[in-house]
XYZ file of C-alpha atoms in Angstrom:
677
model
C -162.032 81.874 63.992
C -162.432 78.138 63.508
C -160.819 78.199 60.012
C -157.935 80.529 61.434
C -157.373 78.000 64.276
C -157.180 75.018 61.879
C -154.743 76.653 59.522
C -152.563 77.667 62.806
C -152.628 74.051 63.835
C -151.722 72.835 60.463
C -148.714 75.342 60.398
C -147.517 74.160 63.614
C -147.689 70.629 62.512
C -145.647 71.518 59.327
C -143.259 73.400 61.590
C -142.849 70.453 63.869
C -142.542 68.180 60.845
C -139.857 70.339 59.247
C -138.051 70.373 62.578
C -138.121 66.654 62.819
C -137.014 66.236 59.232
C -134.164 68.910 59.992
C -133.156 66.917 63.079
C -133.124 63.628 61.277
C -131.092 65.391 58.404
C -128.529 66.552 61.107
C -128.478 63.062 62.656
C -127.962 61.548 59.183
C -125.263 63.902 58.439
C -123.510 63.274 61.654
C -123.922 59.483 60.979
C -122.443 59.970 57.565
C -119.450 62.052 58.798
C -119.093 59.294 61.514
C -119.166 56.459 59.066
C -116.857 58.269 56.734
C -114.424 58.813 59.722
C -114.689 55.159 60.865
C -114.065 54.113 57.053
C -111.014 56.393 56.813
C -109.697 54.926 60.081
C -110.282 51.336 58.939
C -108.773 52.106 55.708
C -105.658 53.467 57.315
C -105.574 50.609 59.690
C -105.827 48.162 56.655
C -103.065 50.243 54.629
C -100.824 50.296 57.704
C -101.127 46.587 58.019
C -100.473 46.298 54.234
C -97.380 48.517 54.490
C -96.008 46.189 57.230
C -96.955 43.221 55.010
C -94.889 44.636 52.188
C -92.150 45.740 54.455
C -91.789 42.136 55.912
C -91.680 40.920 52.338
C -88.679 43.222 51.745
C -86.984 42.180 54.960
C -87.387 38.467 53.859
C -85.613 39.348 50.667
C -82.780 41.174 52.407
C -82.587 38.115 54.974
C -82.212 35.646 52.079
C -79.490 37.626 50.359
C -77.529 38.596 53.379
C -77.557 34.889 54.361
C -76.501 33.653 50.787
C -73.720 36.253 50.545
C -72.340 34.933 53.824
C -72.898 31.372 52.927
C -70.718 31.613 49.931
C -67.742 33.589 51.584
C -65.587 31.908 54.317
C -62.203 31.484 55.621
C -60.725 29.743 58.676
C -57.621 29.769 60.585
C -55.474 26.749 59.642
C -53.254 26.872 62.739
C -55.733 25.044 64.859
C -57.659 27.991 66.604
C -60.808 25.911 66.454
C -63.293 28.883 66.576
C -62.090 32.077 64.848
C -63.676 33.072 61.697
C -62.045 35.786 59.479
C -64.875 36.152 56.990
C -66.704 38.827 58.846
C -68.158 41.041 56.334
C -68.795 45.016 56.730
C -71.775 46.925 55.502
C -70.393 47.539 52.143
C -70.699 43.761 51.315
C -74.522 44.185 51.594
C -75.200 47.108 49.246
C -78.753 47.268 47.753
C -79.886 48.733 44.554
C -81.238 51.743 46.508
C -78.457 52.149 49.130
C -74.789 52.469 48.610
C -72.970 54.231 51.461
C -69.506 53.349 50.123
C -66.595 52.512 49.966
C -67.307 49.867 47.185
C -66.600 46.406 48.607
C -63.208 44.935 47.600
C -62.657 40.943 47.461
C -61.134 39.770 50.844
C -57.843 38.138 50.143
C -58.250 35.631 52.661
C -61.678 34.555 51.780
C -62.337 31.775 49.502
C -64.071 32.199 46.783
C -62.902 35.651 46.454
C -65.853 37.365 44.959
C -67.633 40.884 45.444
C -71.282 40.130 45.826
C -73.657 42.243 43.494
C -76.042 44.882 45.005
C -79.384 43.275 46.507
C -82.121 43.716 44.259
C -85.398 45.483 45.242
C -88.565 43.109 44.987
C -90.682 44.022 42.042
C -94.000 45.677 43.010
C -95.920 43.046 41.216
C -95.028 40.642 44.099
C -97.502 42.598 46.118
C -100.609 42.833 43.791
C -102.985 44.429 46.515
C -100.852 47.519 46.512
C -98.449 48.299 43.720
C -98.303 52.063 44.424
C -96.262 51.872 47.514
C -92.879 53.791 47.813
C -89.574 52.886 49.643
C -87.483 55.347 51.572
C -85.198 52.899 53.192
C -84.051 49.427 51.880
C -80.750 48.377 53.470
C -78.576 46.222 55.734
C -75.852 47.584 57.954
C -73.323 46.073 60.429
C -73.957 47.248 63.853
C -72.580 46.515 67.336
C -74.331 44.149 69.525
C -76.328 47.090 71.289
C -77.496 48.312 67.805
C -76.128 51.711 68.520
C -77.255 54.308 65.941
C -76.961 58.054 65.482
C -79.775 60.394 64.904
C -79.801 59.396 60.913
C -79.950 55.816 61.776
C -76.402 54.978 60.864
C -74.170 52.580 62.763
C -71.907 53.751 65.597
C -69.361 51.934 67.935
C -68.130 52.774 71.285
C -64.664 54.187 71.240
C -63.739 51.781 74.097
C -65.766 49.486 76.279
C -67.846 51.449 78.885
C -66.582 54.926 77.627
C -70.189 56.047 76.647
C -68.607 57.933 73.704
C -69.279 56.867 70.154
C -67.846 57.061 66.762
C -69.315 56.105 63.157
C -68.777 52.544 62.253
C -67.247 52.722 58.768
C -69.039 50.729 56.243
C -65.770 48.843 55.312
C -65.455 47.754 58.949
C -66.346 44.408 60.474
C -68.790 44.821 63.343
C -67.641 43.996 66.887
C -68.480 40.727 68.150
C -70.750 39.626 71.053
C -69.556 36.593 72.905
C -71.458 33.766 74.559
C -70.761 31.894 77.629
C -67.777 30.087 76.083
C -64.874 31.612 74.216
C -65.745 29.937 70.964
C -69.428 30.997 70.798
C -69.888 34.488 69.410
C -72.280 36.433 67.171
C -72.160 39.364 64.600
C -75.291 41.655 64.182
C -76.669 43.485 61.065
C -79.685 45.749 61.176
C -82.070 45.346 58.111
C -84.271 48.397 57.715
C -87.239 49.171 55.370
C -89.621 52.173 55.354
C -92.764 51.598 53.316
C -95.237 54.264 52.355
C -98.883 53.423 51.129
C -101.214 56.023 49.860
C -104.697 56.304 51.465
C -107.735 58.454 50.538
C -106.664 60.943 53.243
C -102.834 61.013 52.847
C -100.168 58.295 53.431
C -99.198 55.863 56.023
C -95.673 54.757 56.479
C -94.354 51.562 58.277
C -90.812 51.760 59.541
C -89.797 48.232 59.991
C -86.528 46.661 61.457
C -85.036 43.374 61.972
C -81.757 42.175 63.456
C -79.794 39.540 61.475
C -77.304 37.591 63.511
C -74.541 35.236 62.264
C -73.980 32.858 65.245
C -70.657 30.895 65.438
C -70.159 27.827 67.642
C -68.097 24.736 67.345
C -69.684 21.220 66.730
C -68.227 19.976 70.236
C -71.148 21.929 71.964
C -73.336 19.096 71.078
C -73.531 15.537 72.134
C -75.150 14.706 68.735
C -75.024 16.864 65.815
C -76.413 15.740 62.616
C -76.435 17.482 59.058
C -78.868 14.968 58.011
C -81.932 13.104 59.395
C -81.498 11.840 63.068
C -83.162 8.687 64.309
C -83.119 7.520 67.800
C -84.755 3.978 68.350
C -82.628 2.234 70.901
C -83.657 -1.426 72.021
C -82.508 -0.699 75.574
C -82.214 2.427 77.769
C -80.092 4.972 76.074
C -79.489 8.281 77.850
C -77.777 11.478 76.289
C -76.582 14.041 78.655
C -75.742 16.790 76.242
C -77.444 18.711 73.737
C -78.818 17.217 70.521
C -79.458 18.896 67.211
C -80.369 17.792 63.611
C -80.278 19.985 60.455
C -82.911 17.679 58.909
C -85.849 15.882 60.759
C -85.804 14.103 64.164
C -87.421 10.631 64.578
C -87.728 9.156 67.964
C -89.995 6.172 68.417
C -89.169 4.680 71.818
C -89.423 5.574 75.614
C -85.861 3.959 75.712
C -84.584 7.225 74.575
C -83.916 9.932 77.506
C -82.158 13.206 77.384
C -81.173 15.431 80.119
C -80.355 18.518 77.931
C -81.812 20.231 75.003
C -83.094 18.603 71.722
C -83.753 20.551 68.529
C -84.250 20.058 64.858
C -84.564 22.396 61.722
C -87.101 20.522 59.560
C -89.610 18.578 61.741
C -89.817 16.391 64.683
C -91.734 13.076 64.583
C -92.577 10.773 67.602
C -92.456 7.777 65.472
C -90.347 6.393 62.495
C -89.009 7.819 59.344
C -91.016 6.853 56.063
C -87.585 5.495 55.026
C -87.448 3.177 57.859
C -89.418 0.104 57.227
C -87.339 -1.882 59.689
C -89.540 -0.612 62.653
C -93.156 -1.564 62.551
C -94.018 -1.437 66.427
C -96.128 1.305 67.838
C -94.095 4.392 68.798
C -93.746 5.379 72.416
C -93.052 8.714 73.824
C -89.258 9.462 74.622
C -88.342 11.079 77.830
C -87.123 14.695 77.283
C -85.484 16.885 80.100
C -87.126 18.912 82.610
C -85.988 22.324 83.760
C -87.122 21.385 87.303
C -86.486 17.770 88.391
C -89.587 18.109 90.431
C -92.008 18.518 87.480
C -94.092 15.363 86.637
C -93.790 16.019 83.072
C -91.104 17.389 80.615
C -91.248 21.189 79.818
C -88.370 20.852 77.246
C -89.675 19.187 74.256
C -87.848 19.431 70.899
C -87.696 22.888 69.491
C -87.140 23.966 65.939
C -83.978 26.024 65.434
C -82.084 27.252 62.331
C -79.534 24.880 60.730
C -76.022 24.805 62.095
C -73.637 24.784 58.951
C -70.069 23.910 58.981
C -68.186 27.145 58.342
C -71.751 28.666 57.394
C -70.992 26.720 54.204
C -74.070 26.272 52.017
C -73.835 22.980 49.941
C -75.304 24.081 46.697
C -73.567 27.590 46.637
C -70.187 25.837 47.334
C -70.516 23.773 44.393
C -72.312 26.065 42.015
C -69.101 26.411 40.022
C -69.375 22.831 38.661
C -65.993 21.945 39.800
C -65.025 18.182 40.828
C -65.099 19.238 44.381
C -68.751 18.257 44.601
C -69.036 15.674 47.561
C -70.794 18.135 49.953
C -69.376 18.000 53.460
C -67.186 14.946 52.727
C -64.980 17.394 50.854
C -63.748 18.451 54.261
C -61.838 15.074 54.569
C -60.842 14.882 50.897
C -57.872 16.310 48.988
C -58.926 18.822 46.432
C -59.835 17.205 42.985
C -58.666 20.343 40.962
C -57.722 23.920 41.017
C -58.701 26.555 41.921
C -59.891 25.033 44.986
C -62.881 27.074 46.722
C -62.546 25.061 49.927
C -58.820 25.251 50.279
C -58.844 27.026 53.688
C -61.323 24.660 55.373
C -60.162 21.342 54.023
C -58.617 19.286 57.009
C -56.182 17.923 54.603
C -54.852 21.363 54.255
C -54.927 21.991 58.017
C -52.769 19.052 58.832
C -49.078 19.430 59.666
C -48.371 16.023 58.023
C -50.325 14.315 55.256
C -49.601 10.611 54.853
C -50.786 8.995 51.549
C -50.460 5.312 50.807
C -50.809 4.008 47.256
C -51.869 0.780 45.919
C -48.302 -0.616 46.186
C -48.080 0.325 49.836
C -45.762 3.168 48.836
C -46.077 5.978 51.402
C -45.661 9.589 50.643
C -45.566 12.266 53.286
C -45.919 16.015 52.753
C -45.881 19.024 55.084
C -48.555 21.572 55.556
C -46.863 23.850 53.103
C -46.923 20.928 50.268
C -43.060 20.122 50.655
C -42.040 16.586 50.751
C -41.021 14.887 54.212
C -37.801 12.984 54.049
C -34.981 11.674 56.114
C -35.304 11.117 59.836
C -38.754 12.655 60.001
C -39.976 10.512 57.250
C -38.470 7.395 58.985
C -40.145 8.182 62.354
C -43.586 8.629 60.703
C -43.446 5.424 58.513
C -42.169 3.344 61.434
C -45.578 4.021 63.107
C -47.402 2.515 60.034
C -48.099 -1.149 58.942
C -49.525 -1.525 55.595
C -51.469 -4.127 53.741
C -53.128 -5.695 56.582
C -56.694 -7.277 56.035
C -59.744 -7.992 58.139
C -63.328 -9.090 57.278
C -65.920 -6.531 58.051
C -69.034 -8.347 58.586
C -71.322 -5.283 57.925
C -69.662 -4.227 54.490
C -70.853 -6.009 51.333
C -68.517 -7.417 48.948
C -69.251 -7.188 45.115
C -70.251 -11.024 45.326
C -72.791 -10.144 47.761
C -71.204 -11.706 50.987
C -69.125 -9.922 53.773
C -66.346 -7.547 52.602
C -62.669 -7.771 53.280
C -61.078 -4.378 54.116
C -57.375 -3.464 53.516
C -55.929 -1.671 56.505
C -53.104 0.662 56.965
C -52.373 0.521 60.763
C -51.174 3.436 62.676
C -49.602 3.125 66.023
C -50.577 6.371 67.772
C -48.153 5.922 70.792
C -45.203 6.138 68.248
C -46.544 9.471 66.847
C -47.238 10.816 70.386
C -43.779 9.785 71.474
C -42.220 11.588 68.397
C -44.329 14.756 68.829
C -43.593 15.118 72.540
C -39.795 14.605 71.978
C -39.804 17.544 69.179
C -39.068 15.201 66.511
C -41.996 16.199 64.414
C -41.175 19.742 63.265
C -44.092 21.994 62.690
C -46.583 19.916 64.853
C -49.965 21.443 65.075
C -51.788 18.398 66.438
C -53.652 17.628 62.950
C -52.453 14.518 61.204
C -53.924 13.203 57.843
C -53.620 9.660 56.854
C -55.374 7.818 53.847
C -54.988 4.916 51.548
C -55.461 6.527 48.011
C -55.923 3.233 46.131
C -59.091 3.475 44.297
C -62.117 2.317 46.308
C -64.227 -0.556 44.869
C -61.223 -1.795 42.881
C -59.845 -5.199 43.707
C -56.320 -5.464 45.331
C -54.675 -8.120 47.182
C -53.912 -8.198 50.957
C -53.325 -10.484 53.755
C -55.372 -11.255 56.883
C -53.548 -9.607 59.690
C -50.717 -8.842 57.277
C -49.227 -12.352 57.577
C -52.258 -14.763 57.032
C -54.262 -15.815 54.018
C -54.040 -13.607 50.876
C -57.557 -12.095 50.042
C -58.783 -9.752 47.485
C -60.225 -6.528 48.684
C -62.336 -3.564 47.432
C -62.395 -1.733 50.609
C -59.962 0.633 52.264
C -59.460 1.895 55.788
C -57.177 3.248 58.354
C -56.862 1.638 61.739
C -55.747 3.296 64.921
C -53.895 1.322 67.734
C -52.215 2.320 71.039
C -54.164 5.392 71.438
C -54.488 5.140 74.942
C -52.476 8.244 75.724
C -52.394 11.347 73.446
C -49.764 14.161 73.090
C -49.191 17.450 74.887
C -46.641 19.331 72.906
C -45.288 22.868 73.545
C -44.674 24.043 70.013
C -44.403 27.724 68.609
C -45.100 28.964 72.217
C -48.557 27.315 72.100
C -49.321 24.408 74.249
C -50.785 22.087 71.651
C -53.208 19.527 73.676
C -54.190 16.182 72.239
C -54.502 15.288 68.556
C -56.836 15.106 65.620
C -56.619 12.197 63.245
C -58.408 12.489 59.846
C -58.684 10.270 56.794
C -61.113 10.197 53.749
C -61.428 6.397 54.492
C -63.385 4.555 57.116
C -61.575 4.580 60.485
C -61.187 1.732 62.896
C -60.243 2.344 66.431
C -58.706 -0.518 68.477
C -58.689 -0.563 72.030
C -59.044 2.182 74.631
C -58.585 5.848 73.291
C -57.317 8.734 75.258
C -57.735 6.976 78.705
C -54.461 6.343 80.517
C -50.727 6.586 80.762
C -50.563 2.660 80.087
C -47.793 1.223 78.135
C -49.523 -1.190 75.727
C -52.869 -1.477 74.141
C -53.823 -4.774 75.621
C -56.593 -6.202 77.839
C -54.216 -6.710 80.703
C -52.645 -3.205 80.759
C -55.759 -1.182 80.433
C -57.954 -2.996 83.051
C -57.827 0.020 85.400
C -59.649 2.287 82.970
C -62.414 0.215 82.158
C -65.913 1.319 82.845
C -67.618 -0.025 85.920
C -70.047 -2.712 85.226
C -72.610 -1.308 87.909
C -74.015 1.334 85.536
C -72.801 4.293 87.711
C -69.527 4.852 85.849
C -68.746 8.619 85.712
C -64.840 8.994 85.066
C -63.460 7.803 81.658
C -59.888 7.890 82.610
C -57.277 5.969 84.758
C -55.469 7.375 87.644
C -53.025 9.993 86.836
C -54.079 10.754 83.362
C -56.145 13.698 82.155
C -57.968 13.289 78.964
C -56.796 15.153 76.104
C -58.868 17.403 73.716
C -59.150 14.821 70.694
C -61.111 14.132 67.505
C -61.188 10.995 65.049
C -62.527 12.127 61.761
C -63.207 9.848 58.725
C -65.825 8.467 56.252
C -67.042 6.277 59.083
C -66.064 5.435 62.639
C -65.623 1.914 63.735
C -64.485 0.606 67.181
C -62.697 -2.698 67.945
C -62.281 -3.856 71.491
C -58.869 -4.572 72.883
C -59.712 -8.235 72.452
C -60.157 -7.997 68.773
C -58.341 -10.470 66.505
C -57.861 -9.930 62.723
C -57.631 -13.712 62.321
C -61.045 -14.287 63.912
C -62.886 -11.739 61.964
C -63.905 -14.208 59.201
C -65.463 -16.451 61.943
C -68.987 -16.378 63.483
C -70.015 -13.778 66.167
C -69.259 -16.294 68.921
C -65.591 -16.100 68.030
C -65.439 -12.311 68.156
C -66.192 -11.740 71.858
C -65.379 -8.043 72.833
C -63.617 -6.719 75.931
C -64.623 -3.639 77.828
C -63.476 -0.462 76.012
C -63.646 3.448 76.517
C -63.232 6.047 73.977
C -62.628 9.600 74.651
C -62.699 11.770 71.558
C -64.947 13.773 69.254
C -65.966 11.334 66.459
C -66.901 12.846 63.136
C -68.255 10.854 60.215
C -71.043 9.445 58.074
C -73.991 7.147 58.095
C -75.757 4.763 55.787
C -79.321 6.427 55.768
C -82.514 4.409 56.304
C -83.759 3.092 52.949
C -84.803 -0.096 51.261
C -86.124 -1.797 54.329
C -82.861 -1.084 56.289
C -82.691 1.232 59.431
C -79.739 3.661 59.538
C -78.905 2.309 63.036
C -79.744 5.823 64.420
C -77.742 8.064 66.679
C -77.385 5.049 68.927
C -75.296 2.951 66.187
C -73.332 5.958 64.762
C -70.204 4.250 66.045
C -70.041 0.826 64.213
C -69.253 -2.333 66.071
C -68.216 -5.759 64.881
C -68.192 -7.823 68.062
C -70.244 -9.600 70.682
C -70.617 -6.966 73.375
C -73.518 -8.543 75.289
C -71.357 -9.228 78.298
C -69.393 -6.175 78.027
C -69.373 -2.438 78.654
C -68.872 0.161 75.952
C -68.095 3.710 77.496
C -67.958 6.817 75.368
C -67.071 10.359 76.360
C -67.029 12.994 73.348
C -69.180 14.589 70.889
C -70.741 12.805 67.826
C -70.989 14.661 64.565
C -72.467 13.358 61.315
C -71.576 15.387 58.266
C -72.438 13.346 55.500
C -73.572 10.124 53.761
C -70.528 7.730 53.942
C -68.883 7.348 50.707
C -66.909 4.143 51.257
C -68.312 2.554 54.432
C -71.631 1.868 52.870
C -72.799 -1.432 54.359
C -76.058 -0.895 55.917
C -76.821 -1.380 59.605
C -78.531 -4.760 60.338
C -78.619 -5.096 64.081
C -78.722 -8.952 64.041
C -77.048 -12.041 62.774
C -73.224 -12.122 62.323
C -72.428 -8.426 62.457
C -72.386 -7.638 65.968
C -74.300 -7.966 69.501
C -75.052 -4.746 71.233
C -73.233 -3.982 74.568
C -74.532 -5.143 77.957
C -74.069 -1.563 79.129
C -73.522 1.293 76.559
C -72.739 4.565 78.094
C -72.811 7.651 76.078
C -71.626 10.735 77.549
C -71.168 14.287 76.228
C -67.743 15.442 77.310
C -68.194 18.731 79.366
C -64.633 19.552 78.971
C -65.366 20.757 75.418
C -67.277 23.369 77.058
C -64.661 24.138 79.701
C -64.049 27.904 79.621
C -61.471 27.718 82.371
C -58.808 25.630 80.358
C -55.727 27.355 80.138
C -54.771 25.894 76.690
C -55.228 28.353 73.783
C -57.390 25.765 71.988
C -61.250 25.894 72.127
C -61.635 22.337 70.911
C -59.470 19.557 69.542
C -56.678 20.725 67.176
C -57.746 21.942 63.871
C -60.759 24.045 63.054
C -64.197 22.849 62.778
C -66.676 25.425 63.345
C -70.350 25.797 62.523
C -72.416 28.870 61.983
C -76.107 29.725 61.952
C -78.037 32.541 60.469
C -80.762 34.033 62.646
C -83.276 36.737 62.435
C -84.820 38.381 65.471
C -88.410 39.435 65.599
C -89.280 42.643 63.820
C -90.089 45.823 65.433
C -91.936 48.787 63.783
C -93.300 52.373 63.893
C -96.329 53.448 61.824
C -96.719 57.176 60.973
């Protein structure tokens, strides 16, 4: 019995042991299954993330190609619309190597250069080495309406009429409908980029369906108080307030608390609270500037500078525009030049080609005038225009540098704006569209003789420029059923504006006759015009922009700064020109010195209303800013105002800016959205 009992106990123990082991094996199996499940789920999560990364890479490829195709195709209204673009492209301009909905794109007759873009290539799988076995089910760009209306197959639709609620297919050959901003010149076109990426896993496939919206956004440069294509610096030595938006396509450098803005500030490269590495002029410790507040009650600004996509004139890309190796290779300076050869890929956007009259002055002071269609102007119209021009005058510009190293003389052709205005308003300038081009075509940096003031000492000059006088009042002309307001004056040379501009109905450009429109010296001046005058939409566009006060004397230009005392002046116009960048120990002068001065302003007021646009590095006005010595002395009061009339959507005029077309475009991509299966 004892032996039997022992055997029984051992058997029970074995059974218990077997049971425990079996239980452990069950638990182990469950654990293994659970681990495998977790592993599979983790793998699918990793593969899903990988699929989205691959899709993002494909979308970046689509965006770069979409943007480059658009940057190399443009056209513009040459009648002065100021904001309408006609190079809007349909879906069929963005075929890919895997998606061709037809019809085949045909070159647009009005687009220069007139080209058919090739299909957008598919990225090589080797670009994504962690997973080369993926497959694509979609890889395409299609034009869409602003609401991204799609049918069940993901193809673009458009509403038959606004608010109808019924839709029809949007043809691949059709331009998409526009979405408009708060002002009539602000509008965008939208494109949907799609890619479906499938990645294999150990238990099947995962697919990421990823989408982005691409936006081509149009605006005009007058939206900004300051718009720079190059680096923008602000280092004013006294209080300097900007009341409108500021943007640079380059880097933004602000090193002083003297700078204040009451609107947005943006940049495309980087923002530095300090000085550019190219600026060795400033050595003091940088101080924080004063940026705007969304609520004045806030103790600190909540609107610091933000990074935005570049705003390009006409959406034009510099490198692509000059890729043909043509002589038209002066970047945005080309906008104010004549074409150097044919065919001219920039013909539709050159301001020379937009002008109703083109006035060219040769080295012997002979004047040739042509119309917009290229025909010569003769007879009474020729006499009317040439009567407003005085050639072969000279001044000394204390900023410019002569070949011998001293200050340079500048040969001027002076245009009396009042005579052009009178002739235009009287109907004596047939075909008037508000854009006038004038340039001294004698070779820059080549010696030529001229006389101080046109009657004084004969001097030798290497510099050329255009001077505007009596611009106190600008024309308003009813022509071709369009009410053409104001005037845009363009030159490839530096431009000097003498006296008040676009300020009053005065009869002469003198100190005495314009006293009523001078800015207040109390520092609260808020109206830039005299009684009874409404400032016109105006622009002055040149290689560089200089302002001479009504007190300026050509004969005193060679004397010391004590003999060049300024009088108060007001300028009401958009100003477009170039800068001399910081380098070699020199400061560019910054945005605060974009307008170049040559007088002692320390007891006087300079008031500016408009929009400042920097397009290029100056080709002719290349003297560096010095800020001291015999060049100039800064104004006692300098008031810079962005002109809100440039954003007035209630204007009855057909224009959306100064005469002529000068629009900008930005290429944006909105945040992706995706679905994973």
